[in-house]
Short mmCIF file of C-alpha atoms and ligand atoms in Angstrom, two decimals:
data_model
loop_
_atom_site.label_atom_id
_atom_site.label_comp_id
_atom_site.label_asym_id
_atom_site.label_seq_id
_atom_site.Cartn_x
_atom_site.Cartn_y
_atom_site.Cartn_z
CA MET A 26 49.72 -45.01 53.07
CA ASP A 27 50.84 -48.52 52.10
CA PHE A 28 53.01 -48.91 49.01
CA ASN A 29 53.04 -52.72 49.25
CA LEU A 30 50.86 -54.77 46.96
CA PRO A 31 48.22 -56.85 48.77
CA GLU A 32 49.13 -60.51 49.30
CA ASP A 33 46.93 -61.86 46.50
CA LEU A 34 48.57 -59.52 43.99
CA VAL A 35 52.08 -60.45 45.17
CA LEU A 36 51.12 -64.06 44.50
CA LEU A 37 49.73 -63.09 41.11
CA GLN A 38 52.95 -61.23 40.28
CA GLN A 39 55.06 -64.26 41.17
CA THR A 40 52.83 -66.58 39.16
CA VAL A 41 52.87 -64.38 36.06
CA ARG A 42 56.63 -63.80 36.30
CA LYS A 43 57.24 -67.55 36.37
CA PHE A 44 54.89 -68.05 33.40
CA ALA A 45 56.64 -65.22 31.53
CA ASP A 46 60.16 -66.50 32.23
CA ASP A 47 59.47 -70.21 31.71
CA GLU A 48 56.92 -70.23 28.90
CA VAL A 49 56.78 -66.86 27.17
CA ALA A 50 60.38 -65.64 27.02
CA PRO A 51 62.11 -68.64 25.41
CA ARG A 52 60.48 -68.20 21.96
CA ALA A 53 59.56 -64.49 22.10
CA ALA A 54 62.29 -63.43 19.62
CA GLU A 55 61.43 -66.27 17.25
CA ARG A 56 57.72 -65.39 17.26
CA ASP A 57 58.57 -61.73 16.65
CA HIS A 58 60.77 -62.69 13.70
CA ALA A 59 58.10 -64.98 12.23
CA HIS A 60 55.17 -62.62 13.02
CA GLU A 61 53.63 -65.62 14.79
CA PHE A 62 50.56 -65.04 16.97
CA PRO A 63 51.01 -66.83 20.34
CA LEU A 64 47.75 -68.79 20.35
CA GLU A 65 49.09 -71.56 22.62
CA LEU A 66 50.34 -68.99 25.13
CA VAL A 67 46.95 -67.28 25.15
CA ARG A 68 45.49 -70.67 26.11
CA SER A 69 48.14 -71.13 28.84
CA ALA A 70 47.42 -67.60 30.13
CA ALA A 71 43.74 -68.53 30.28
CA ARG A 72 44.50 -71.65 32.32
CA LEU A 73 46.28 -69.39 34.85
CA GLY A 74 43.22 -67.11 35.07
CA LEU A 75 44.98 -64.19 33.36
CA MET A 76 42.19 -63.64 30.81
CA GLY A 77 39.68 -62.82 33.50
CA ALA A 78 41.83 -60.73 35.81
CA SER A 79 39.36 -57.85 35.95
CA VAL A 80 36.22 -60.01 35.86
CA PRO A 81 34.52 -60.75 39.22
CA GLU A 82 34.35 -64.35 40.39
CA GLU A 83 30.54 -64.43 39.96
CA TRP A 84 31.15 -64.12 36.20
CA GLY A 85 33.97 -66.65 36.14
CA GLY A 86 36.90 -64.27 36.56
CA SER A 87 39.63 -63.96 39.16
CA SER A 88 38.44 -60.62 40.67
CA LEU A 89 41.86 -59.01 40.62
CA GLY A 90 40.67 -55.65 39.35
CA ASN A 91 42.57 -53.11 37.29
CA LEU A 92 45.58 -53.39 39.57
CA GLY A 93 45.66 -57.14 38.92
CA GLY A 94 45.26 -56.56 35.18
CA SER A 95 48.11 -54.05 35.28
CA ILE A 96 50.40 -56.56 36.97
CA VAL A 97 49.55 -59.24 34.40
CA THR A 98 50.31 -56.88 31.50
CA GLU A 99 53.52 -55.56 33.06
CA GLU A 100 54.97 -58.97 33.89
CA VAL A 101 54.15 -60.46 30.48
CA SER A 102 55.42 -57.37 28.60
CA ARG A 103 58.72 -57.57 30.50
CA VAL A 104 59.57 -60.45 28.15
CA ASP A 105 57.02 -60.15 25.31
CA ALA A 106 55.09 -56.93 24.66
CA SER A 107 53.10 -58.61 21.89
CA LEU A 108 51.48 -61.04 24.29
CA GLY A 109 51.20 -58.14 26.75
CA VAL A 110 48.96 -56.11 24.44
CA THR A 111 46.98 -59.19 23.39
CA LEU A 112 45.98 -59.77 27.03
CA SER A 113 45.60 -56.08 27.86
CA VAL A 114 43.12 -55.44 25.03
CA HIS A 115 41.16 -58.57 25.91
CA ASN A 116 40.94 -57.65 29.61
CA SER A 117 40.67 -53.87 29.63
CA LEU A 118 38.96 -53.08 26.32
CA VAL A 119 36.53 -55.99 26.04
CA ALA A 120 35.77 -57.82 29.30
CA THR A 121 35.78 -54.57 31.30
CA PRO A 122 33.24 -52.56 29.22
CA ILE A 123 30.92 -55.60 29.10
CA LEU A 124 31.20 -55.73 32.89
CA ARG A 125 30.67 -51.98 33.35
CA PHE A 126 28.00 -51.33 30.71
CA GLY A 127 26.51 -54.70 29.74
CA SER A 128 23.02 -55.94 30.60
CA ASP A 129 22.86 -59.03 32.82
CA ALA A 130 22.15 -61.08 29.70
CA LEU A 131 25.32 -59.78 27.97
CA LYS A 132 27.40 -60.36 31.08
CA ARG A 133 26.04 -63.89 31.43
CA LYS A 134 26.66 -64.67 27.79
CA TYR A 135 30.14 -63.20 27.31
CA LEU A 136 32.03 -62.75 30.58
CA PRO A 137 32.46 -66.43 31.55
CA LYS A 138 33.74 -67.31 28.06
CA LEU A 139 36.08 -64.29 27.97
CA ALA A 140 37.33 -64.94 31.50
CA ALA A 141 38.01 -68.59 30.70
CA GLY A 142 39.88 -67.55 27.56
CA GLU A 143 37.48 -69.63 25.48
CA TRP A 144 36.81 -66.46 23.52
CA LEU A 145 39.33 -63.73 22.72
CA GLY A 146 38.20 -60.10 22.56
CA ALA A 147 38.98 -57.10 20.36
CA TYR A 148 37.97 -53.41 20.40
CA ALA A 149 36.93 -51.67 17.21
CA LEU A 150 36.81 -47.88 17.54
CA THR A 151 39.38 -46.49 15.10
CA GLU A 152 38.60 -45.80 11.45
CA ALA A 153 40.65 -44.22 8.67
CA GLN A 154 39.31 -40.72 9.45
CA ALA A 155 38.70 -41.39 13.16
CA GLY A 156 42.08 -41.90 14.84
CA SER A 157 42.81 -39.25 17.48
CA ASP A 158 39.47 -37.73 16.42
CA ALA A 159 37.65 -40.81 17.65
CA ALA A 160 34.20 -39.16 17.54
CA ASN A 161 34.40 -38.82 13.75
CA GLN A 162 32.82 -42.25 13.22
CA ALA A 163 31.61 -43.14 9.73
CA THR A 164 30.50 -46.71 10.49
CA LYS A 165 26.72 -46.73 10.58
CA ALA A 166 24.27 -48.94 12.45
CA GLU A 167 20.74 -48.96 11.11
CA LYS A 168 17.82 -50.44 13.05
CA ARG A 169 15.95 -53.15 11.15
CA GLY A 170 13.30 -54.95 13.20
CA ASP A 171 14.96 -56.58 16.19
CA ASP A 172 18.44 -56.12 14.73
CA TYR A 173 20.98 -53.46 13.81
CA VAL A 174 22.78 -53.64 10.48
CA LEU A 175 26.35 -52.32 10.64
CA ASN A 176 28.37 -51.05 7.68
CA GLY A 177 31.90 -49.63 7.78
CA VAL A 178 35.60 -50.44 8.05
CA LYS A 179 37.55 -50.33 11.32
CA MET A 180 41.34 -50.08 11.54
CA TRP A 181 44.26 -51.09 13.79
CA ILE A 182 42.27 -53.82 15.48
CA THR A 183 44.49 -55.60 17.99
CA ASN A 184 43.63 -59.35 18.07
CA GLY A 185 41.64 -58.72 14.84
CA ALA A 186 42.39 -62.03 13.10
CA TYR A 187 41.88 -64.20 16.19
CA ALA A 188 39.11 -62.49 18.15
CA ASP A 189 35.76 -64.15 18.76
CA VAL A 190 34.05 -61.07 20.23
CA PHE A 191 34.39 -57.42 19.20
CA VAL A 192 33.26 -54.28 20.99
CA VAL A 193 32.29 -52.16 17.98
CA PHE A 194 31.32 -48.48 17.81
CA ALA A 195 28.96 -47.16 15.14
CA ARG A 196 26.81 -44.14 14.44
CA THR A 197 23.12 -44.80 15.16
CA SER A 198 21.85 -41.26 14.54
CA LEU A 199 22.83 -37.97 13.02
CA ASP A 200 20.32 -35.98 15.07
CA ASP A 201 22.78 -33.32 16.15
CA PRO A 202 25.69 -33.16 13.69
CA SER A 203 27.24 -30.25 15.62
CA LYS A 204 27.95 -32.67 18.47
CA LYS A 205 29.46 -35.50 16.58
CA HIS A 206 30.18 -37.66 19.61
CA LYS A 207 26.42 -37.86 20.21
CA GLY A 208 24.64 -40.56 18.27
CA ILE A 209 27.40 -43.18 18.58
CA THR A 210 26.42 -46.56 20.03
CA ALA A 211 28.53 -49.50 21.24
CA PHE A 212 27.73 -53.10 20.21
CA VAL A 213 29.02 -56.52 21.17
CA VAL A 214 29.54 -58.39 17.90
CA GLU A 215 30.51 -62.04 17.52
CA LYS A 216 32.77 -63.18 14.72
CA THR A 217 30.12 -65.69 13.66
CA MET A 218 27.43 -63.03 13.11
CA PRO A 219 26.75 -62.50 9.41
CA GLY A 220 28.75 -59.76 7.64
CA ILE A 221 31.83 -59.36 9.86
CA ARG A 222 35.34 -60.35 8.79
CA PRO A 223 38.94 -59.28 9.39
CA GLY A 224 40.44 -57.26 6.52
CA LYS A 225 44.06 -56.46 5.73
CA THR A 226 46.70 -57.60 8.22
CA GLU A 227 49.20 -54.84 9.10
CA GLU A 228 52.98 -55.32 8.81
CA LYS A 229 54.38 -53.54 11.84
CA LEU A 230 57.67 -52.12 13.18
CA GLY A 231 57.14 -53.76 16.58
CA ILE A 232 54.77 -55.97 18.58
CA ARG A 233 55.04 -58.18 15.52
CA SER A 234 53.65 -61.33 17.04
CA SER A 235 50.43 -59.56 17.97
CA SER A 236 47.60 -59.48 15.43
CA THR A 237 46.60 -56.10 13.94
CA THR A 238 44.01 -56.04 11.17
CA GLU A 239 41.22 -54.09 9.61
CA LEU A 240 37.70 -55.16 10.51
CA VAL A 241 35.13 -55.11 7.73
CA LEU A 242 31.44 -54.75 8.59
CA ASP A 243 29.42 -55.43 5.47
CA GLN A 244 25.69 -55.61 6.18
CA CYS A 245 26.65 -57.09 9.56
CA VAL A 246 23.54 -58.16 11.45
CA VAL A 247 23.69 -57.70 15.23
CA PRO A 248 20.72 -58.35 17.55
CA ALA A 249 19.48 -55.20 19.32
CA CYS A 250 20.02 -56.95 22.67
CA ASN A 251 23.77 -56.72 21.91
CA VAL A 252 23.79 -52.93 22.33
CA LEU A 253 26.36 -52.16 25.04
CA GLY A 254 25.15 -49.36 27.30
CA GLU A 255 22.60 -46.88 26.02
CA ILE A 256 21.76 -46.00 22.43
CA GLY A 257 23.65 -42.83 21.50
CA LYS A 258 25.96 -43.01 24.54
CA GLY A 259 28.66 -45.11 22.90
CA PHE A 260 31.30 -42.37 22.91
CA SER A 261 31.26 -42.29 26.70
CA VAL A 262 31.54 -46.09 26.72
CA ALA A 263 34.58 -45.75 24.42
CA MET A 264 36.23 -43.07 26.57
CA ASP A 265 35.52 -44.78 29.88
CA THR A 266 36.92 -48.00 28.43
CA LEU A 267 40.04 -46.20 27.23
CA ASP A 268 40.67 -44.91 30.76
CA GLY A 269 41.27 -48.55 31.70
CA GLY A 270 43.00 -49.36 28.41
CA ARG A 271 45.51 -46.56 28.97
CA ILE A 272 46.40 -48.06 32.35
CA GLY A 273 46.99 -51.31 30.43
CA ILE A 274 49.28 -49.74 27.85
CA ALA A 275 51.12 -47.83 30.56
CA SER A 276 51.65 -51.21 32.27
CA GLN A 277 52.92 -52.65 29.00
CA ALA A 278 55.40 -49.75 28.78
CA ILE A 279 56.60 -50.37 32.34
CA GLY A 280 57.13 -54.04 31.50
CA ILE A 281 59.17 -53.19 28.40
CA ALA A 282 61.29 -50.70 30.37
CA GLN A 283 61.85 -53.25 33.14
CA GLY A 284 62.98 -55.76 30.52
CA CYS A 285 65.40 -53.14 29.16
CA LEU A 286 66.83 -52.47 32.62
CA GLU A 287 67.29 -56.16 33.45
CA ALA A 288 68.97 -56.88 30.09
CA SER A 289 71.23 -53.83 30.53
CA LEU A 290 72.26 -54.78 34.07
CA LYS A 291 73.18 -58.27 32.92
CA TYR A 292 75.12 -57.03 29.90
CA ALA A 293 76.92 -54.26 31.80
CA LYS A 294 78.26 -56.78 34.30
CA GLN A 295 79.38 -59.25 31.60
CA ARG A 296 80.83 -56.95 28.99
CA HIS A 297 84.45 -55.98 29.59
CA GLN A 298 86.22 -52.99 28.07
CA PHE A 299 89.46 -51.37 29.23
CA ASN A 300 90.02 -54.45 31.45
CA ARG A 301 86.86 -54.09 33.50
CA PRO A 302 83.12 -54.65 33.27
CA ILE A 303 81.43 -51.65 31.70
CA ALA A 304 79.20 -51.52 34.82
CA ASP A 305 82.29 -50.06 36.57
CA PHE A 306 82.07 -46.92 34.44
CA GLN A 307 80.12 -43.99 35.78
CA ALA A 308 78.65 -43.23 32.33
CA ILE A 309 76.92 -46.63 32.40
CA GLN A 310 76.00 -46.38 36.08
CA TRP A 311 74.19 -43.08 35.49
CA LYS A 312 72.15 -44.58 32.71
CA LEU A 313 71.19 -47.54 34.92
CA ALA A 314 70.31 -45.26 37.83
CA GLU A 315 68.13 -43.06 35.64
CA MET A 316 66.39 -46.08 34.10
CA ALA A 317 65.65 -47.58 37.53
CA THR A 318 64.33 -44.28 38.91
CA SER A 319 62.15 -43.44 35.91
CA ILE A 320 60.63 -46.95 35.89
CA ASP A 321 59.79 -46.66 39.57
CA SER A 322 58.19 -43.25 39.24
CA ALA A 323 56.09 -44.25 36.21
CA ARG A 324 55.05 -47.48 37.95
CA LEU A 325 53.77 -45.47 40.92
CA LEU A 326 51.59 -43.38 38.55
CA VAL A 327 50.25 -46.54 36.90
CA ARG A 328 49.42 -48.18 40.22
CA ARG A 329 47.70 -45.01 41.45
CA ALA A 330 45.53 -44.87 38.32
CA ALA A 331 44.61 -48.57 38.64
CA TRP A 332 43.88 -48.15 42.34
CA LEU A 333 41.57 -45.17 41.65
CA ARG A 334 39.70 -47.12 38.97
CA ASP A 335 39.31 -50.10 41.29
CA ARG A 336 37.80 -47.76 43.92
CA GLY A 337 35.32 -46.42 41.36
CA GLU A 338 36.84 -42.94 41.54
CA PRO A 339 37.48 -40.69 38.50
CA CYS A 340 40.72 -41.83 36.90
CA SER A 341 40.86 -40.33 33.37
CA VAL A 342 43.54 -37.80 34.20
CA ALA A 343 45.52 -40.23 36.35
CA ALA A 344 45.36 -42.79 33.50
CA SER A 345 46.51 -40.22 30.94
CA MET A 346 49.37 -39.10 33.20
CA ALA A 347 50.40 -42.71 33.74
CA LYS A 348 50.30 -43.54 30.03
CA MET A 349 52.12 -40.38 28.99
CA GLN A 350 54.89 -40.81 31.54
CA ALA A 351 55.28 -44.57 31.15
CA SER A 352 55.34 -44.65 27.36
CA VAL A 353 57.83 -41.79 26.96
CA MET A 354 59.94 -43.36 29.71
CA ALA A 355 59.86 -46.80 28.02
CA ASN A 356 61.17 -45.32 24.77
CA ARG A 357 63.97 -43.54 26.62
CA CYS A 358 64.89 -46.71 28.54
CA ALA A 359 64.90 -48.74 25.32
CA GLU A 360 67.25 -46.24 23.66
CA GLU A 361 69.58 -46.33 26.65
CA ALA A 362 69.47 -50.12 26.73
CA VAL A 363 70.56 -50.29 23.09
CA GLN A 364 73.27 -47.70 23.81
CA ILE A 365 74.60 -49.71 26.78
CA HIS A 366 74.71 -52.82 24.58
CA GLY A 367 76.52 -50.85 21.83
CA GLY A 368 76.79 -52.69 18.50
CA ALA A 369 75.42 -55.87 20.08
CA GLY A 370 72.22 -54.02 20.99
CA TYR A 371 71.63 -53.22 17.35
CA THR A 372 71.44 -56.90 16.45
CA THR A 373 68.86 -59.57 17.07
CA ASP A 374 71.37 -61.46 19.26
CA PHE A 375 70.02 -59.47 22.21
CA PRO A 376 66.39 -58.63 23.07
CA VAL A 377 66.85 -54.86 23.41
CA GLU A 378 66.40 -54.08 19.71
CA ARG A 379 62.97 -55.79 19.92
CA TYR A 380 62.16 -53.89 23.10
CA MET A 381 63.05 -50.64 21.32
CA ARG A 382 60.74 -51.45 18.40
CA ASP A 383 57.98 -52.58 20.77
CA ALA A 384 58.25 -49.48 22.98
CA ARG A 385 57.51 -47.17 20.05
CA ILE A 386 53.83 -48.12 19.80
CA THR A 387 53.13 -47.33 23.46
CA GLU A 388 53.26 -43.63 22.57
CA ILE A 389 50.78 -44.13 19.74
CA TYR A 390 47.94 -46.53 20.46
CA GLU A 391 45.07 -46.05 22.94
CA GLY A 392 45.65 -42.30 22.59
CA THR A 393 48.91 -40.74 21.44
CA THR A 394 51.18 -38.87 23.84
CA GLU A 395 49.76 -35.68 22.33
CA ILE A 396 46.18 -36.76 23.17
CA GLN A 397 47.25 -37.56 26.75
CA HIS A 398 48.64 -34.01 26.99
CA LEU A 399 45.25 -32.68 25.81
CA VAL A 400 43.31 -34.66 28.42
CA ILE A 401 45.66 -33.56 31.22
CA ALA A 402 45.81 -29.92 30.06
CA LYS A 403 42.00 -29.69 29.85
CA HIS A 404 41.82 -30.89 33.46
CA VAL A 405 44.52 -28.64 34.92
CA LEU A 406 43.16 -25.60 33.09
CA SER A 407 39.61 -26.23 34.27
CA ALA A 408 40.78 -26.81 37.85
CA THR A 409 42.25 -23.31 38.20
N1 CAA B 12 34.66 -41.35 30.48
C1 CAA B 12 33.36 -41.21 30.12
N2 CAA B 12 32.93 -40.24 29.28
C2 CAA B 12 33.85 -39.38 28.80
C3 CAA B 12 35.22 -39.47 29.15
C4 CAA B 12 35.61 -40.51 30.04
N3 CAA B 12 36.89 -40.65 30.41
N4 CAA B 12 35.89 -38.49 28.52
C5 CAA B 12 35.00 -37.80 27.79
N5 CAA B 12 33.76 -38.35 27.97
C6 CAA B 12 32.51 -37.89 27.38
C7 CAA B 12 32.22 -36.44 27.81
O1 CAA B 12 31.51 -36.43 29.03
C8 CAA B 12 31.39 -35.94 26.65
O2 CAA B 12 30.07 -36.44 26.73
P1 CAA B 12 28.79 -35.46 26.96
O3 CAA B 12 28.82 -34.46 25.87
O4 CAA B 12 27.64 -36.39 26.93
O5 CAA B 12 29.04 -34.86 28.30
C9 CAA B 12 32.01 -36.65 25.46
O6 CAA B 12 32.67 -37.81 25.98
C10 CAA B 12 32.98 -35.79 24.70
O7 CAA B 12 33.99 -35.41 25.58
P2 CAA B 12 35.06 -34.30 25.19
O8 CAA B 12 34.33 -33.08 24.73
O9 CAA B 12 36.04 -34.18 26.31
O10 CAA B 12 35.74 -34.95 23.95
P3 CAA B 12 36.71 -34.24 22.95
O11 CAA B 12 36.11 -34.46 21.61
O12 CAA B 12 37.12 -32.89 23.38
O13 CAA B 12 38.05 -35.11 23.14
C11 CAA B 12 39.47 -36.92 22.83
C12 CAA B 12 38.04 -36.39 22.94
C13 CAA B 12 40.13 -36.88 24.19
C14 CAA B 12 40.34 -36.21 21.82
C15 CAA B 12 39.14 -38.33 22.40
O14 CAA B 12 38.59 -38.31 21.11
C16 CAA B 12 40.30 -39.26 22.45
O15 CAA B 12 40.61 -39.80 23.50
N6 CAA B 12 40.93 -39.53 21.27
C17 CAA B 12 41.93 -40.54 21.17
C18 CAA B 12 41.29 -41.82 20.69
C19 CAA B 12 42.02 -43.01 21.14
O16 CAA B 12 42.57 -43.07 22.24
N7 CAA B 12 41.98 -44.05 20.33
C20 CAA B 12 42.53 -45.27 20.68
C21 CAA B 12 42.00 -46.32 19.79
S1 CAA B 12 41.81 -47.84 20.56
C22 CAA B 12 43.25 -48.70 20.31
O17 CAA B 12 44.29 -48.16 20.09
C23 CAA B 12 42.96 -50.11 20.49
C24 CAA B 12 43.94 -51.15 20.29
O18 CAA B 12 43.55 -52.13 19.72
C25 CAA B 12 45.25 -51.12 20.95
#
């Protein structure tokens, strides 16, 4: 068993860390304060090949797989979780399902543009009544000639205001209402197709420089060739995609926690009380030791899940375990980081208050902690 990353991923990690430290970190707090979407940084990330991490080279990507995508999200989120989720959604929830379920024509049309960062992606599953109960879709897609006409309103759409391409889920039939996840179909919808527009922009507690909007589909006309996967099999497309997405959010959580640890180490060595650095006190040392250990253990779960997915092996449970552990851990680390910083940590003079606000969402989106428990429990119960 080899715990070292392969050489190409070590290089990727170094490249992304340099990008994060030199270009992303300096204005992260300012963007958060201003709720400013980092469009220029998305372009810079694209130039580095970070928008096509999971896309094979034949489709214009950098062929770094889910493990590569995880490293990109972790390293960026270490300084800016907003940019972290922007890239994670693009890579894991848009480029990846097109790669896994798209026809050759869809792959040819969308993957090179997504991988080059020419187009940004978004994923539109959630609706007002379909949050954790994702199968309860009310958006409808009706076949008219060679097209489908979509009507409905989607919510919590990351990248909503800036995306060029949306993976959208809608109900195409009500044949068997007792099995509500049947009859859902996935579509690739472009922002220039008639009848699609972003709705209300959300004001959020954290990840404030990421874009989160409603998505309104009002007589939205989508060509039938833009069906992703099979008609009526969209729920499986959504769930399979979320297996990868959860690895992404778990990576975001690891990045936030790592940022908390690094900020806390720095502060604990600088801050003096009772004539010595607070790092000399065992109370602080224990917190740092627990943070370091919990980050390492969650990171191992995340890397295992990404590795399984890259090998084409089942990874739902591993992804849920990774997300559950990493997101709870990130919240705990963020609380401890603020505690180590004391009053200073409660102000915007230090990044840890932002990290604490950003960590909160990792337990909510792409399946709450409670949903991850359900997925894991179903598996362990059925395995006995
Ligand atoms: N891969 C492929 N197919 C899967 C799957 C997977 N990982 N998991 C389940 N399925 C399939 C099953 O095989 C089954 O299909 P068949 O009947 O054809 O066999 C179907 O899906 C239903 O499966 P279950 O009976 O297990 O589903 P359920 O209804 O019991 O549970 C759930 C589903 C786990 C609760 C699910 O609804 C869920 O994950 N909910 C949370 C939704 C969520 O994570 N939303 C995130 C929104 S996206 C977001 O946040 C984006 C953003 O912008 C950041």
